[in-house]
Amino acid sequence: MSQTQQTPQIEVLRSGHQSPFLFVCEHASNFIPDEYDNLGLPEDLRQSHIAWDPGAAMVTRFLSEKLNAPAVLGVASRLLYDCNRPPEAIDAVPSRSEVFDVPGNLDLTAEDIKARVDQFYLPFEAALKSELDKHGADIALVTIHSFTPVYKGQARAVEIGILHDTDSRFADTILMHASKHTSMKVERNQPYGAQDGVMHTLVEHGLGRGLLNVMIEIRNDLIATDADCEAAADMLAGLFSDALGSVSQTDQAKQVIS
């Protein structure tokens, strides 16, 4: 029986379930509590990619279900606090996203930002650490994101990005097996990479614990419906399982050689 925990900041699916995977979706929702007065943004921008990662939460939910894996989701808008950024990052509480100003984030004091850290980031971090603590080192940390097809007027041809920081073990095997599972255009560290400051969760919790880790970016026009999201999750579940087996075999071979 699945166990779900939810607060205004986080949702945890299948808490404590023993699985080879733990999924994270930092930008799962565009929810903004009433006290923030929509951050001064109109409805169309609150629904757009600047406020969350459309489709990413649903893909994460399907992956959690299909692989019987725990998942931690951030269920407040990334504009309140971006849980894939450390508190010292200048864009953790963005005053501008893509080409749009965020009025409710302008002229914030250090105390205002600390309040956001306390309200949104720290509960998310605590939930993720708690789930990781329930598992050993034999788990792959996978973060799920989506990206807009057009950014600052530039069209993006890539359909799925496989992102990594200094530990590329899991990304390498995913890329090696990708063509067996999808005909989509799959690329390494696209449309973002470590140079863009998007690796906080992987570095803090993946590299920090020596876990296999990868960040997945899916172009959001490809996961616009629940059916699209389930199809993407079906494909990714097979790809991740295939790739994880290859990593395990490689590690075992290295141990035999050593």
mmCIF file of C-alpha atoms in Angstrom:
data_model
loop_
_atom_site.group_PDB
_atom_site.id
_atom_site.type_symbol
_atom_site.label_atom_id
_atom_site.label_comp_id
_atom_site.label_asym_id
_atom_site.label_seq_id
_atom_site.Cartn_x
_atom_site.Cartn_y
_atom_site.Cartn_z
ATOM 1 C CA MET A 1 0.000 0.000 0.000
ATOM 2 C CA SER A 2 1.493 3.351 -1.008
ATOM 3 C CA GLN A 3 2.171 5.975 1.606
ATOM 4 C CA THR A 4 1.636 9.613 0.674
ATOM 5 C CA GLN A 5 2.629 12.589 2.788
ATOM 6 C CA GLN A 6 1.703 16.131 1.814
ATOM 7 C CA THR A 7 2.160 19.663 3.140
ATOM 8 C CA PRO A 8 1.790 23.027 1.334
ATOM 9 C CA GLN A 9 5.491 22.740 0.437
ATOM 10 C CA ILE A 10 6.079 19.091 -0.412
ATOM 11 C CA GLU A 11 4.468 15.816 -1.374
ATOM 12 C CA VAL A 12 6.127 12.463 -0.774
ATOM 13 C CA LEU A 13 4.886 9.394 -2.640
ATOM 14 C CA ARG A 14 5.515 5.814 -1.524
ATOM 15 C CA SER A 15 7.613 6.906 1.397
ATOM 16 C CA GLY A 16 10.136 4.291 2.415
ATOM 17 C CA HIS A 17 9.381 1.896 -0.441
ATOM 18 C CA GLN A 18 12.471 -0.126 -1.272
ATOM 19 C CA SER A 19 13.261 0.459 -4.925
ATOM 20 C CA PRO A 20 16.396 0.926 -7.026
ATOM 21 C CA PHE A 21 15.176 4.489 -7.714
ATOM 22 C CA LEU A 22 14.218 7.633 -5.852
ATOM 23 C CA PHE A 23 12.539 10.318 -7.955
ATOM 24 C CA VAL A 24 12.547 14.053 -7.314
ATOM 25 C CA CYS A 25 10.473 16.768 -8.967
ATOM 26 C CA GLU A 26 11.534 20.147 -7.610
ATOM 27 C CA HIS A 27 9.178 22.190 -9.825
ATOM 28 C CA ALA A 28 6.016 20.104 -9.627
ATOM 29 C CA SER A 29 3.462 22.869 -9.079
ATOM 30 C CA ASN A 30 2.631 26.494 -9.801
ATOM 31 C CA PHE A 31 0.806 26.895 -6.461
ATOM 32 C CA ILE A 32 1.254 30.282 -4.788
ATOM 33 C CA PRO A 33 -0.296 30.761 -1.318
ATOM 34 C CA ASP A 34 -2.794 33.610 -0.973
ATOM 35 C CA GLU A 35 -0.497 35.691 1.212
ATOM 36 C CA TYR A 36 1.846 36.199 -1.756
ATOM 37 C CA ASP A 37 -0.897 37.823 -3.890
ATOM 38 C CA ASN A 38 0.137 35.791 -6.961
ATOM 39 C CA LEU A 39 3.527 37.552 -6.831
ATOM 40 C CA GLY A 40 1.879 40.266 -8.907
ATOM 41 C CA LEU A 41 1.732 38.027 -11.986
ATOM 42 C CA PRO A 42 -1.206 37.588 -14.381
ATOM 43 C CA GLU A 43 -2.855 34.201 -14.816
ATOM 44 C CA ASP A 44 -1.151 33.366 -18.108
ATOM 45 C CA LEU A 45 2.323 33.711 -16.599
ATOM 46 C CA ARG A 46 1.343 31.763 -13.474
ATOM 47 C CA GLN A 47 0.297 28.911 -15.763
ATOM 48 C CA SER A 48 3.437 29.119 -17.899
ATOM 49 C CA HIS A 49 6.805 27.407 -17.595
ATOM 50 C CA ILE A 50 8.290 30.287 -15.603
ATOM 51 C CA ALA A 51 6.201 29.236 -12.583
ATOM 52 C CA TRP A 52 6.718 25.443 -12.736
ATOM 53 C CA ASP A 53 7.688 22.545 -15.013
ATOM 54 C CA PRO A 54 4.461 21.591 -16.831
ATOM 55 C CA GLY A 55 4.010 17.833 -17.105
ATOM 56 C CA ALA A 56 6.970 16.949 -14.897
ATOM 57 C CA ALA A 57 4.891 16.122 -11.816
ATOM 58 C CA MET A 58 2.604 13.762 -13.738
ATOM 59 C CA VAL A 59 5.565 11.970 -15.317
ATOM 60 C CA THR A 60 7.075 11.626 -11.835
ATOM 61 C CA ARG A 61 3.836 10.219 -10.414
ATOM 62 C CA PHE A 62 3.615 7.625 -13.181
ATOM 63 C CA LEU A 63 7.281 6.657 -12.703
ATOM 64 C CA SER A 64 6.765 6.288 -8.964
ATOM 65 C CA GLU A 65 3.785 4.028 -9.626
ATOM 66 C CA LYS A 66 5.348 1.935 -12.372
ATOM 67 C CA LEU A 67 8.642 1.352 -10.511
ATOM 68 C CA ASN A 68 7.075 1.266 -7.019
ATOM 69 C CA ALA A 69 9.565 3.952 -6.055
ATOM 70 C CA PRO A 70 9.503 6.820 -3.566
ATOM 71 C CA ALA A 71 9.232 10.329 -4.958
ATOM 72 C CA VAL A 72 9.611 13.781 -3.433
ATOM 73 C CA LEU A 73 7.776 16.655 -5.133
ATOM 74 C CA GLY A 74 7.989 20.373 -4.479
ATOM 75 C CA VAL A 75 4.382 21.587 -4.643
ATOM 76 C CA ALA A 76 4.892 25.356 -4.427
ATOM 77 C CA SER A 77 5.863 27.515 -7.381
ATOM 78 C CA ARG A 78 9.533 27.743 -8.277
ATOM 79 C CA LEU A 79 9.050 31.528 -8.260
ATOM 80 C CA LEU A 80 8.546 31.472 -4.496
ATOM 81 C CA TYR A 81 11.742 29.471 -4.097
ATOM 82 C CA ASP A 82 13.547 27.242 -6.582
ATOM 83 C CA CYS A 83 14.272 24.041 -4.660
ATOM 84 C CA ASN A 84 16.965 23.122 -7.201
ATOM 85 C CA ARG A 85 19.044 26.073 -6.002
ATOM 86 C CA PRO A 86 20.999 26.588 -2.767
ATOM 87 C CA PRO A 87 19.988 29.569 -0.596
ATOM 88 C CA GLU A 88 23.040 31.554 -1.671
ATOM 89 C CA ALA A 89 22.153 31.321 -5.384
ATOM 90 C CA ILE A 90 21.068 34.637 -6.860
ATOM 91 C CA ASP A 91 18.229 32.942 -8.765
ATOM 92 C CA ALA A 92 16.894 30.902 -5.840
ATOM 93 C CA VAL A 93 14.196 33.581 -5.485
ATOM 94 C CA PRO A 94 14.147 35.032 -9.009
ATOM 95 C CA SER A 95 13.194 38.658 -9.614
ATOM 96 C CA ARG A 96 13.126 37.891 -13.341
ATOM 97 C CA SER A 97 12.390 34.636 -15.169
ATOM 98 C CA GLU A 98 13.226 34.342 -18.867
ATOM 99 C CA VAL A 99 12.032 37.779 -20.110
ATOM 100 C CA PHE A 100 9.453 38.422 -17.381
ATOM 101 C CA ASP A 101 9.817 40.432 -14.182
ATOM 102 C CA VAL A 102 8.351 38.902 -11.014
ATOM 103 C CA PRO A 103 6.933 41.923 -9.120
ATOM 104 C CA GLY A 104 6.486 40.067 -5.842
ATOM 105 C CA ASN A 105 10.192 39.193 -5.774
ATOM 106 C CA LEU A 106 11.527 42.686 -6.399
ATOM 107 C CA ASP A 107 13.384 44.543 -3.652
ATOM 108 C CA LEU A 108 13.323 41.640 -1.186
ATOM 109 C CA THR A 109 15.415 42.023 1.945
ATOM 110 C CA ALA A 110 17.755 39.385 3.338
ATOM 111 C CA GLU A 111 15.075 38.659 5.948
ATOM 112 C CA ASP A 112 12.449 38.174 3.211
ATOM 113 C CA ILE A 113 14.648 35.660 1.408
ATOM 114 C CA LYS A 114 15.438 33.820 4.635
ATOM 115 C CA ALA A 115 11.703 33.520 5.254
ATOM 116 C CA ARG A 116 11.294 31.906 1.823
ATOM 117 C CA VAL A 117 14.200 29.528 2.579
ATOM 118 C CA ASP A 118 12.582 28.551 5.879
ATOM 119 C CA GLN A 119 9.107 28.155 4.397
ATOM 120 C CA PHE A 120 9.896 26.294 1.176
ATOM 121 C CA TYR A 121 13.493 25.088 0.812
ATOM 122 C CA LEU A 122 14.191 23.651 4.244
ATOM 123 C CA PRO A 123 11.040 21.455 4.380
ATOM 124 C CA PHE A 124 11.812 20.153 0.885
ATOM 125 C CA GLU A 125 15.412 19.381 1.823
ATOM 126 C CA ALA A 126 14.338 17.685 5.050
ATOM 127 C CA ALA A 127 11.849 15.470 3.210
ATOM 128 C CA LEU A 128 14.401 14.473 0.582
ATOM 129 C CA LYS A 129 17.079 13.735 3.170
ATOM 130 C CA SER A 130 14.589 11.681 5.174
ATOM 131 C CA GLU A 131 13.752 9.514 2.160
ATOM 132 C CA LEU A 132 17.413 9.070 1.253
ATOM 133 C CA ASP A 133 18.216 8.085 4.821
ATOM 134 C CA LYS A 134 15.731 5.206 4.500
ATOM 135 C CA HIS A 135 17.812 3.693 1.691
ATOM 136 C CA GLY A 136 21.391 2.585 1.341
ATOM 137 C CA ALA A 137 23.861 3.595 -1.322
ATOM 138 C CA ASP A 138 22.282 1.176 -3.828
ATOM 139 C CA ILE A 139 19.734 3.652 -5.130
ATOM 140 C CA ALA A 140 19.718 5.946 -8.159
ATOM 141 C CA LEU A 141 18.612 9.540 -7.609
ATOM 142 C CA VAL A 142 16.631 10.785 -10.629
ATOM 143 C CA THR A 143 15.254 14.327 -10.915
ATOM 144 C CA ILE A 144 12.492 15.042 -13.421
ATOM 145 C CA HIS A 145 12.087 18.408 -15.172
ATOM 146 C CA SER A 146 10.481 19.844 -18.286
ATOM 147 C CA PHE A 147 11.527 22.700 -20.547
ATOM 148 C CA THR A 148 9.796 25.031 -22.966
ATOM 149 C CA PRO A 149 10.125 24.396 -26.737
ATOM 150 C CA VAL A 150 10.984 28.071 -27.328
ATOM 151 C CA TYR A 151 13.194 30.046 -24.940
ATOM 152 C CA LYS A 152 13.898 33.747 -25.444
ATOM 153 C CA GLY A 153 12.711 33.386 -29.019
ATOM 154 C CA GLN A 154 14.958 30.429 -29.827
ATOM 155 C CA ALA A 155 13.416 27.079 -30.803
ATOM 156 C CA ARG A 156 14.887 23.984 -29.172
ATOM 157 C CA ALA A 157 15.287 20.837 -31.233
ATOM 158 C CA VAL A 158 16.292 18.556 -28.357
ATOM 159 C CA GLU A 159 13.371 16.535 -26.965
ATOM 160 C CA ILE A 160 14.921 14.824 -23.943
ATOM 161 C CA GLY A 161 17.999 16.015 -22.095
ATOM 162 C CA ILE A 162 20.152 13.707 -19.982
ATOM 163 C CA LEU A 163 22.010 15.966 -17.542
ATOM 164 C CA HIS A 164 24.837 15.251 -15.128
ATOM 165 C CA ASP A 165 27.556 16.963 -13.139
ATOM 166 C CA THR A 166 30.948 15.339 -12.503
ATOM 167 C CA ASP A 167 29.488 11.850 -12.022
ATOM 168 C CA SER A 168 28.284 10.709 -15.453
ATOM 169 C CA ARG A 169 27.968 6.967 -14.739
ATOM 170 C CA PHE A 170 24.188 6.749 -14.919
ATOM 171 C CA ALA A 171 23.852 9.370 -17.655
ATOM 172 C CA ASP A 172 26.395 7.499 -19.793
ATOM 173 C CA THR A 173 24.464 4.247 -19.658
ATOM 174 C CA ILE A 174 21.115 5.981 -20.231
ATOM 175 C CA LEU A 175 22.522 7.602 -23.357
ATOM 176 C CA MET A 176 23.982 4.283 -24.467
ATOM 177 C CA HIS A 177 20.577 2.557 -24.261
ATOM 178 C CA ALA A 178 18.299 5.455 -25.279
ATOM 179 C CA SER A 179 17.917 4.527 -28.955
ATOM 180 C CA LYS A 180 16.483 1.129 -27.969
ATOM 181 C CA HIS A 181 13.653 2.814 -26.087
ATOM 182 C CA THR A 182 12.775 5.978 -28.006
ATOM 183 C CA SER A 183 13.079 7.677 -31.370
ATOM 184 C CA MET A 184 13.088 11.094 -29.699
ATOM 185 C CA LYS A 185 16.102 13.380 -30.018
ATOM 186 C CA VAL A 186 18.071 12.669 -26.818
ATOM 187 C CA GLU A 187 21.153 14.729 -25.958
ATOM 188 C CA ARG A 188 23.664 15.065 -23.143
ATOM 189 C CA ASN A 189 23.497 18.214 -20.952
ATOM 190 C CA GLN A 190 20.885 19.923 -23.115
ATOM 191 C CA PRO A 191 19.166 22.351 -22.988
ATOM 192 C CA TYR A 192 21.064 23.052 -19.771
ATOM 193 C CA GLY A 193 24.293 21.886 -18.167
ATOM 194 C CA ALA A 194 26.354 22.315 -15.025
ATOM 195 C CA GLN A 195 27.422 25.762 -16.200
ATOM 196 C CA ASP A 196 23.808 26.933 -15.823
ATOM 197 C CA GLY A 197 23.660 26.239 -12.088
ATOM 198 C CA VAL A 198 20.960 23.559 -12.366
ATOM 199 C CA MET A 199 22.743 20.697 -10.602
ATOM 200 C CA HIS A 200 22.104 21.550 -6.955
ATOM 201 C CA THR A 201 19.989 18.503 -6.094
ATOM 202 C CA LEU A 202 22.344 16.129 -7.905
ATOM 203 C CA VAL A 203 25.461 17.621 -6.310
ATOM 204 C CA GLU A 204 24.042 18.001 -2.806
ATOM 205 C CA HIS A 205 22.319 14.640 -2.538
ATOM 206 C CA GLY A 206 23.716 12.479 -5.353
ATOM 207 C CA LEU A 207 27.408 13.300 -5.372
ATOM 208 C CA GLY A 208 27.300 14.027 -1.661
ATOM 209 C CA ARG A 209 26.206 10.449 -0.917
ATOM 210 C CA GLY A 210 28.037 8.750 -3.769
ATOM 211 C CA LEU A 211 24.765 7.758 -5.439
ATOM 212 C CA LEU A 212 24.121 7.164 -9.096
ATOM 213 C CA ASN A 213 22.321 10.291 -10.230
ATOM 214 C CA VAL A 214 20.876 11.975 -13.292
ATOM 215 C CA MET A 215 18.622 14.881 -14.202
ATOM 216 C CA ILE A 216 16.021 14.395 -16.929
ATOM 217 C CA GLU A 217 14.650 17.296 -18.985
ATOM 218 C CA ILE A 218 11.612 16.610 -21.210
ATOM 219 C CA ARG A 219 10.333 19.169 -23.705
ATOM 220 C CA ASN A 220 6.969 20.130 -22.305
ATOM 221 C CA ASP A 221 5.004 19.998 -25.567
ATOM 222 C CA LEU A 222 5.680 16.243 -25.524
ATOM 223 C CA ILE A 223 4.003 15.782 -22.114
ATOM 224 C CA ALA A 224 1.014 18.083 -22.508
ATOM 225 C CA THR A 225 -1.644 15.472 -21.594
ATOM 226 C CA ASP A 226 -1.909 12.723 -18.999
ATOM 227 C CA ALA A 227 -1.645 10.158 -21.804
ATOM 228 C CA ASP A 228 1.550 11.819 -23.039
ATOM 229 C CA CYS A 229 2.943 11.774 -19.498
ATOM 230 C CA GLU A 230 2.157 8.096 -19.021
ATOM 231 C CA ALA A 231 3.734 7.217 -22.367
ATOM 232 C CA ALA A 232 6.879 9.149 -21.409
ATOM 233 C CA ALA A 233 6.971 7.430 -18.027
ATOM 234 C CA ASP A 234 6.581 3.997 -19.652
ATOM 235 C CA MET A 235 9.511 4.722 -21.918
ATOM 236 C CA LEU A 236 11.693 6.177 -19.162
ATOM 237 C CA ALA A 237 10.914 3.347 -16.737
ATOM 238 C CA GLY A 238 12.208 0.821 -19.256
ATOM 239 C CA LEU A 239 15.203 2.954 -20.133
ATOM 240 C CA PHE A 240 16.178 3.574 -16.504
ATOM 241 C CA SER A 241 15.880 -0.116 -15.612
ATOM 242 C CA ASP A 242 17.929 -1.130 -18.644
ATOM 243 C CA ALA A 243 20.604 1.468 -17.906
ATOM 244 C CA LEU A 244 20.766 0.620 -14.203
ATOM 245 C CA GLY A 245 21.471 -3.001 -15.054
ATOM 246 C CA SER A 246 24.366 -1.931 -17.264
ATOM 247 C CA VAL A 247 25.862 0.262 -14.528
ATOM 248 C CA SER A 248 25.628 -2.597 -12.044
ATOM 249 C CA GLN A 249 27.350 -4.993 -14.445
ATOM 250 C CA THR A 250 30.106 -2.453 -15.098
ATOM 251 C CA ASP A 251 30.686 -1.907 -11.379
ATOM 252 C CA GLN A 252 30.802 -5.660 -10.784
ATOM 253 C CA ALA A 253 33.316 -6.113 -13.593
ATOM 254 C CA LYS A 254 35.523 -3.379 -12.114
ATOM 255 C CA GLN A 255 35.425 -5.107 -8.747
ATOM 256 C CA VAL A 256 36.463 -8.428 -10.294
ATOM 257 C CA ILE A 257 39.355 -6.768 -12.160
ATOM 258 C CA SER A 258 40.563 -4.914 -9.058
#
